[in-house]
Amino acid sequence: MKQFILQRLGSGLIVLLGISIFSFALIHLIPGDPIRIMLGENATAEQVNALREQLGLNQPLVTQYFHYLSNVFQGDLGTSFKTGRPVLTEILERFPATVKLAGSGMLIAILIGITMGILAARFKDTLLDFSAMSLATLGVSIPSFWLGILLIMFFTVKLGWFPIAGGTGLMDLVLPAVTLGVLASTVISRLTRAGMVEVLSFDYIRTARAKGLGEVAVLFIHAFRNAMIPVVTIVGLQIASLLGGTVIIERVFDWPGLGSLAISAIASRDFPLVQGIILFIGVIFVLINILVDVLYSVIDPRIEVGQLKEGT
Amino acid sequence: MGTTVSIKKIVAITAMVSLAATLMAGCGNSTTTSTSTPAPGGSTTAPSGEQPAASNLQPKKGGTITIGLKDEPDQLDIQKTGMAVANQIAGNLGGGLVTQDPETLEFKPYLAESWTVSDDGKTWNFVIRSGVKFQDGTPLTAKSFAETYQRALNPETAAKVAGSNLSEVASVEAPDDKTLVLKLKQPFAPLLQYLSDPGWLQPLSIAAIQKAGDKYGRQPVGVGPWKFDSWVNGQSISFVRNEDFTWADPIAKNQGPAYPDKLVYKFINENQTMLAALESGSIDIASKIDAKDVKKYKDNPKYEVKEMLRNGLGLFIMMNTRKPVFQQLEVRQALNKAINKEAIMKAVIQGEGVAAYGPLPPSLFGYDEAVKDYGYAYKVDEAKGLLETAGYKKNAQGIYEKDGKPLTLEILAQTGTWAQAAQLIQAMLKDIGVDVKIVTLEWGALVDTATKGNFDMTLMGYTLNDPDVLYLFLHSSQIANGLNFSAVKDDKLDSLLIKGRTTVDSQARKEVYKEIQKYVVEQAWWVPIYTEKQFNVVRKPVEGVRMHPLRGLMYQDSWVNQ
């Protein structure tokens, strides 16, 4: 197990190195000069050149990259071009808000997704199954910003139940978390249904029912655990991607998390901050993936961590 | 085997628990924050609907005014930022040596009781008002101003706007506590305009700057009506009333401390979200609302729409005179006559602006009404005639050409309204037989391309409160390092522009700009299109918000009717 985790951490490091090269190249390739954006419309060429030199942006890209990398290994993600504050400070200030949003969104997604999935599988081919899966299809097709705006229009502007742009309080959290949760639940419910339908057709389920076990026990104790592997995978991946991918939701609801920080950083071509955010999310992604792999073996004892090495 | 299982279990349980803890932590925090920070706008929400639209109400103390802004500033050390939004916010912390009457645009004493100018226009003596204190308790003296301006002029500070506003200042001295002496390199007429801004050139407490060190940009101190309270990154900046404030700007009715307890700026980037926040009461004032969204608020008595004309030319085309095609006056004039300004304005900004015929907008000093009569009107036939005079002939495709080369031009545009305008320009020029290709760039890239001179035409816009902006855009000294992207090099214009910035007497100065305006129109280096209006929407419980045509919203007379 220890060896497995170490090995995964090692390959994670390589992935992160790749991410850093890729993000570095990408951000420098987007047209737009951070210096011009920083100095505003009345800047003279002299001011522009002076600042470019001061920030080291006049050096070759490769030099800039290795300089950046060596700083990262010393735990220094650089300072934001815009605010002049350490990148890590900027990220850590915003990260809790994103965790809060992604976490509650995920919780809602799991609750809705698994409930709907199990019900749809249990009542397969009935009206209930049909409606649940239609809703799930609808959910996949709805753009998040649209659902968000719709919820704002109804619950904030019309009914006045929930505030907007108020901060990160519980009431502020409801609408963005629901938007996020509803949309993320669709994949979970489809996967849960598929897994459950398969498992419910197995002989041991018939045996369990024949034993006279209650339906709840059959569904949750015997069937659900075995149907959970793909669900856990997707939930794990979704948590990771939600942490980095609440961008649109954060923007629509003016939620002060990492996503909205990323957008403004990209808009102002704040290179160190953008790179910092991408790397930070990369680390979380890698860690969560390792965690998910470990979780497999717990949920399904037939899978040993050793097997995972061969990619089972 | 047994041990393997248990290790597995332990790891799994730890994983589960930490996952759950992350989720819980998220939820837990939210409860605590929600109780400790109630939405500032919330308190003002309830009574809004029932308020009668009476205007002779007595101002009341208390409450919070919350203003929604699209951008968050980088910092509030006003000498180190270059962002307009930072100036907008930091203006609440400060005040200018002089102030500018919103109606007459005349300069009046403020933090200076009076001032005199030497006959050669190079020495300015200001008498500093007594009894004014910084928010950290230090008294404001002439020395404070001297130190502040010396800091702005010190290259180490790298003061972007403050530094360039004071660029003609050779030395700053304070012989005693009441006297501030500015010595200029040459007479500089825009000086008072710059000194009247409550943001960029406000006095700073050097004691506070030294005390705060690097952190000063996030805990600024000034002499103004509002004291910095807090900055929640990505969310808001809050101010509390400065209770000691008894030296309000003379243009305000309220000469004492401000009425509301708090002034909060909230950052809401998304347009729809800003409007929803306004309608739900999370904010009281929505700023920079698009023309297309503003109509419904104009018709609703619960809201008050405050509009101002942008200070500067909103949108115009710059032609690159490095290119031979634009060295012909007839071609430049032809393009001027081919553009239907009114149509572009209607399509792009819903007609919410003023069509521009010359280089100066009506909101700036020096604008001459007569420009509407002598500026180029939309006349397609005359435009074609001019191109033919210039030696162009139509080819088989209906495009003008000369020496076998078709008249194909590129135009640079930013995304958004500029790009929309560019499409209309393309269609209009196609109508007279000129082929236009649109190159869409974001701001930084556009300025870079324009500075290098690699373009035919570019759309442009600028914001500045003084007609001296024409010096920045048209004087030959500004070609390599400045904003003269058109590369206009004209001796007559150069000397007029110098005269414009060195003539201190305002009547004489007005005449100079009248002449500049006429000459720039004649030479047709630009195609002026429009100056757009800017809109702010105020929710009714907030009263007494006034508008300064060059500074924007003013809150000294504002109060919450709750």
Short mmCIF file of C-alpha atoms in Angstrom, two decimals, chain B residues 7-276:
data_model
loop_
_atom_site.label_atom_id
_atom_site.label_comp_id
_atom_site.label_asym_id
_atom_site.label_seq_id
_atom_site.Cartn_x
_atom_site.Cartn_y
_atom_site.Cartn_z
CA ILE B 7 -4.45 -1.07 7.10
CA LYS B 8 -6.64 -0.76 4.06
CA LYS B 9 -9.57 0.03 6.27
CA ILE B 10 -7.65 2.60 8.27
CA VAL B 11 -6.49 4.38 5.16
CA ALA B 12 -9.94 4.23 3.68
CA ILE B 13 -11.57 5.51 6.82
CA THR B 14 -9.06 8.32 7.08
CA ALA B 15 -9.75 9.20 3.49
CA MET B 16 -13.49 9.14 4.03
CA VAL B 17 -13.22 11.16 7.19
CA SER B 18 -11.01 13.80 5.62
CA LEU B 19 -13.33 14.05 2.67
CA ALA B 20 -16.29 14.40 4.95
CA ALA B 21 -14.39 16.89 7.07
CA THR B 22 -13.69 18.99 4.01
CA LEU B 23 -17.37 19.00 3.19
CA MET B 24 -18.37 19.71 6.77
CA ALA B 25 -15.79 22.47 7.10
CA GLY B 26 -17.37 24.09 4.13
CA CYS B 27 -20.84 23.98 5.62
CA GLY B 28 -19.70 24.86 9.12
CA ASN B 29 -17.94 28.00 8.04
CA SER B 30 -20.87 29.24 6.13
CA THR B 31 -23.05 29.40 9.21
CA THR B 32 -20.55 31.39 11.19
CA THR B 33 -19.83 33.87 8.44
CA SER B 34 -23.48 34.41 7.74
CA THR B 35 -24.15 35.49 11.30
CA SER B 36 -21.09 37.67 11.61
CA THR B 37 -21.44 39.48 8.31
CA PRO B 38 -25.01 40.22 7.37
CA ALA B 39 -25.42 41.51 3.84
CA PRO B 40 -24.83 45.26 4.12
CA GLY B 41 -27.52 46.02 1.59
CA GLY B 42 -30.02 43.93 3.52
CA SER B 43 -30.75 46.57 6.12
CA THR B 44 -31.88 49.01 3.50
CA THR B 45 -34.08 46.59 1.59
CA ALA B 46 -37.29 46.43 3.54
CA PRO B 47 -38.94 49.86 3.38
CA SER B 48 -37.94 50.62 -0.18
CA GLY B 49 -41.21 49.97 -1.94
CA GLU B 50 -43.41 52.23 0.15
CA GLN B 51 -41.30 55.36 0.13
CA PRO B 52 -42.98 58.35 -1.50
CA ALA B 53 -40.89 60.06 -4.13
CA ALA B 54 -40.64 63.27 -2.10
CA SER B 55 -37.52 65.29 -2.75
CA ASN B 56 -37.67 67.78 0.13
CA LEU B 57 -36.95 65.16 2.81
CA GLN B 58 -34.49 65.97 5.56
CA PRO B 59 -31.30 63.91 5.37
CA LYS B 60 -30.98 61.31 8.14
CA LYS B 61 -27.89 59.85 9.69
CA GLY B 62 -27.15 56.14 9.59
CA GLY B 63 -27.42 53.21 7.23
CA THR B 64 -25.09 51.90 4.58
CA ILE B 65 -24.71 52.79 0.94
CA THR B 66 -23.46 49.86 -1.12
CA ILE B 67 -22.09 50.47 -4.58
CA GLY B 68 -21.52 47.73 -7.13
CA LEU B 69 -18.39 48.02 -9.26
CA LYS B 70 -17.24 45.77 -12.07
CA ASP B 71 -13.52 45.81 -11.29
CA GLU B 72 -11.57 45.35 -8.10
CA PRO B 73 -8.59 47.67 -7.66
CA ASP B 74 -5.07 46.35 -7.30
CA GLN B 75 -4.36 48.53 -4.28
CA LEU B 76 -5.34 51.85 -2.73
CA ASP B 77 -1.94 53.50 -2.51
CA ILE B 78 -3.08 56.06 -5.01
CA GLN B 79 0.43 56.83 -6.21
CA LYS B 80 1.19 53.19 -6.99
CA THR B 81 -1.95 52.17 -8.83
CA GLY B 82 -2.86 53.05 -12.39
CA MET B 83 -6.43 51.79 -12.23
CA ALA B 84 -9.29 54.24 -12.69
CA VAL B 85 -11.40 52.22 -10.27
CA ALA B 86 -8.78 52.67 -7.53
CA ASN B 87 -9.02 56.42 -8.03
CA GLN B 88 -12.80 56.25 -7.92
CA ILE B 89 -12.66 54.47 -4.55
CA ALA B 90 -9.71 56.35 -3.08
CA GLY B 91 -11.40 59.67 -3.87
CA ASN B 92 -13.52 59.04 -0.74
CA LEU B 93 -10.38 59.06 1.36
CA GLY B 94 -9.08 62.36 0.12
CA GLY B 95 -9.60 65.72 -1.48
CA GLY B 96 -7.82 68.10 -3.82
CA LEU B 97 -5.98 71.36 -3.28
CA VAL B 98 -8.74 72.96 -5.30
CA THR B 99 -12.16 71.78 -6.38
CA GLN B 100 -14.16 72.15 -9.55
CA ASP B 101 -17.72 73.43 -9.63
CA PRO B 102 -19.92 70.77 -11.27
CA GLU B 103 -22.04 73.39 -13.05
CA THR B 104 -19.60 76.08 -14.15
CA LEU B 105 -16.49 73.83 -14.17
CA GLU B 106 -14.64 76.72 -12.47
CA PHE B 107 -11.93 75.99 -9.95
CA LYS B 108 -12.55 76.95 -6.34
CA PRO B 109 -10.46 76.77 -3.18
CA TYR B 110 -10.65 73.55 -1.17
CA LEU B 111 -7.69 72.25 0.81
CA ALA B 112 -5.91 75.38 -0.36
CA GLU B 113 -7.74 78.54 0.84
CA SER B 114 -6.30 80.56 -2.02
CA TRP B 115 -3.56 80.51 -4.61
CA THR B 116 -1.55 82.88 -6.78
CA VAL B 117 0.36 82.35 -10.00
CA SER B 118 3.49 84.31 -10.95
CA ASP B 119 3.42 86.41 -14.12
CA ASP B 120 5.49 83.90 -16.05
CA GLY B 121 3.00 81.18 -15.02
CA LYS B 122 5.78 79.04 -13.57
CA THR B 123 5.48 79.60 -9.82
CA TRP B 124 2.28 78.62 -8.03
CA ASN B 125 1.76 79.59 -4.39
CA PHE B 126 -0.98 77.81 -2.45
CA VAL B 127 -2.14 78.80 1.05
CA ILE B 128 -3.11 75.59 2.85
CA ARG B 129 -6.29 75.53 4.89
CA SER B 130 -5.96 75.17 8.68
CA GLY B 131 -7.78 72.74 10.93
CA VAL B 132 -7.66 69.75 8.59
CA LYS B 133 -6.47 66.44 10.03
CA PHE B 134 -5.48 63.12 8.51
CA GLN B 135 -7.49 60.14 9.71
CA ASP B 136 -4.47 59.00 11.75
CA GLY B 137 -4.56 62.26 13.69
CA THR B 138 -1.64 64.10 12.08
CA PRO B 139 -2.52 67.64 11.00
CA LEU B 140 -2.49 68.56 7.33
CA THR B 141 0.15 71.19 6.54
CA ALA B 142 1.88 72.51 3.46
CA LYS B 143 4.66 70.10 4.35
CA SER B 144 2.26 67.14 3.98
CA PHE B 145 1.48 68.24 0.44
CA ALA B 146 5.14 68.83 -0.34
CA GLU B 147 6.12 65.37 0.91
CA THR B 148 3.23 63.78 -0.94
CA TYR B 149 4.13 65.36 -4.26
CA GLN B 150 7.83 64.73 -3.76
CA ARG B 151 6.95 61.07 -3.24
CA ALA B 152 4.96 61.06 -6.49
CA LEU B 153 7.88 62.63 -8.36
CA ASN B 154 10.43 60.22 -6.89
CA PRO B 155 11.20 57.64 -9.59
CA GLU B 156 11.38 54.94 -6.90
CA THR B 157 7.67 55.36 -6.22
CA ALA B 158 6.96 54.76 -9.92
CA ALA B 159 3.79 56.80 -9.57
CA LYS B 160 1.85 56.12 -12.73
CA VAL B 161 -0.90 58.71 -12.92
CA ALA B 162 0.10 61.02 -10.07
CA GLY B 163 3.61 61.16 -11.49
CA SER B 164 2.49 62.01 -14.99
CA ASN B 165 -0.02 64.61 -13.73
CA LEU B 166 2.87 66.35 -11.98
CA SER B 167 5.35 65.81 -14.82
CA GLU B 168 5.74 69.54 -15.49
CA VAL B 169 6.54 70.25 -11.84
CA ALA B 170 10.24 70.98 -11.31
CA SER B 171 10.17 71.37 -7.53
CA VAL B 172 7.81 71.33 -4.56
CA GLU B 173 8.58 73.27 -1.39
CA ALA B 174 6.87 74.17 1.86
CA PRO B 175 8.63 77.23 3.37
CA ASP B 176 6.15 77.18 6.27
CA ASP B 177 3.08 75.20 7.41
CA LYS B 178 0.68 77.33 5.39
CA THR B 179 2.58 77.85 2.15
CA LEU B 180 3.07 75.37 -0.66
CA VAL B 181 5.16 76.44 -3.64
CA LEU B 182 5.09 74.51 -6.91
CA LYS B 183 7.73 75.54 -9.45
CA LEU B 184 7.04 74.40 -12.99
CA LYS B 185 9.38 73.68 -15.89
CA GLN B 186 7.04 75.66 -18.11
CA PRO B 187 3.58 77.12 -17.64
CA PHE B 188 1.12 74.20 -17.49
CA ALA B 189 -2.56 74.95 -17.88
CA PRO B 190 -3.97 71.49 -16.99
CA LEU B 191 -2.39 71.73 -13.52
CA LEU B 192 -5.51 72.97 -11.70
CA GLN B 193 -7.61 70.30 -13.38
CA TYR B 194 -5.27 67.62 -12.05
CA LEU B 195 -5.00 69.24 -8.61
CA SER B 196 -8.80 69.26 -8.32
CA ASP B 197 -9.08 65.48 -8.43
CA PRO B 198 -9.84 64.12 -4.95
CA GLY B 199 -8.09 60.86 -5.80
CA TRP B 200 -4.81 60.94 -7.70
CA LEU B 201 -3.24 64.06 -6.16
CA GLN B 202 -4.73 63.94 -2.66
CA PRO B 203 -2.41 64.56 0.29
CA LEU B 204 -1.05 61.42 1.94
CA SER B 205 0.03 60.92 5.52
CA ILE B 206 3.70 60.07 5.21
CA ALA B 207 3.62 58.94 8.85
CA ALA B 208 0.94 56.39 7.97
CA ILE B 209 2.87 55.23 4.91
CA GLN B 210 6.02 54.68 6.96
CA LYS B 211 4.10 52.92 9.68
CA ALA B 212 2.28 50.53 7.33
CA GLY B 213 5.24 49.86 5.02
CA ASP B 214 4.34 47.39 2.26
CA LYS B 215 0.81 47.07 3.59
CA TYR B 216 -0.11 50.71 3.04
CA GLY B 217 -1.88 49.90 -0.24
CA ARG B 218 -4.39 47.88 1.79
CA GLN B 219 -4.79 50.27 4.73
CA PRO B 220 -4.67 53.75 3.25
CA VAL B 221 -5.09 56.98 5.24
CA GLY B 222 -6.35 60.31 3.94
CA VAL B 223 -8.08 63.53 4.97
CA GLY B 224 -11.45 62.74 3.41
CA PRO B 225 -14.98 62.04 4.69
CA TRP B 226 -14.54 58.27 4.68
CA LYS B 227 -12.09 56.17 6.68
CA PHE B 228 -10.82 52.90 5.32
CA ASP B 229 -12.34 49.99 7.25
CA SER B 230 -11.73 46.67 5.53
CA TRP B 231 -10.97 44.91 2.28
CA VAL B 232 -12.35 41.43 1.73
CA ASN B 233 -10.38 40.11 -1.20
CA GLY B 234 -12.56 39.45 -4.22
CA GLN B 235 -15.64 40.85 -2.50
CA SER B 236 -15.69 44.33 -1.10
CA ILE B 237 -13.96 47.38 0.31
CA SER B 238 -15.68 49.15 3.21
CA PHE B 239 -15.35 52.62 4.66
CA VAL B 240 -16.73 54.10 7.87
CA ARG B 241 -17.67 57.71 8.44
CA ASN B 242 -14.87 60.04 9.50
CA GLU B 243 -16.56 61.65 12.52
CA ASP B 244 -14.01 64.49 12.69
CA PHE B 245 -14.69 65.61 9.15
CA THR B 246 -15.71 69.28 9.12
CA TRP B 247 -13.93 70.42 5.98
CA ALA B 248 -16.13 69.16 3.19
CA ASP B 249 -15.61 70.12 -0.41
CA PRO B 250 -17.40 73.49 -0.89
CA ILE B 251 -19.40 72.09 -3.80
CA ALA B 252 -21.30 69.86 -1.33
CA LYS B 253 -24.33 71.07 0.66
CA ASN B 254 -23.38 68.98 3.67
CA GLN B 255 -20.29 70.54 5.19
CA GLY B 256 -20.08 68.12 8.14
CA PRO B 257 -19.42 64.39 8.42
CA ALA B 258 -21.14 62.15 5.87
CA TYR B 259 -24.66 60.90 6.73
CA PRO B 260 -24.41 57.10 6.30
CA ASP B 261 -22.46 55.01 8.79
CA LYS B 262 -20.79 53.00 6.08
CA LEU B 263 -19.89 53.15 2.43
CA VAL B 264 -19.26 49.77 0.81
CA TYR B 265 -17.96 48.95 -2.65
CA LYS B 266 -18.83 45.47 -3.86
CA PHE B 267 -17.17 43.86 -6.84
CA ILE B 268 -19.58 42.21 -9.24
CA ASN B 269 -18.10 41.42 -12.57
CA GLU B 270 -21.08 39.95 -14.34
CA ASN B 271 -23.58 42.42 -15.76
CA GLN B 272 -26.68 40.30 -15.08
CA THR B 273 -25.52 39.60 -11.54
CA MET B 274 -24.99 43.31 -10.93
CA LEU B 275 -28.56 44.05 -12.02
CA ALA B 276 -29.96 41.20 -9.92
#
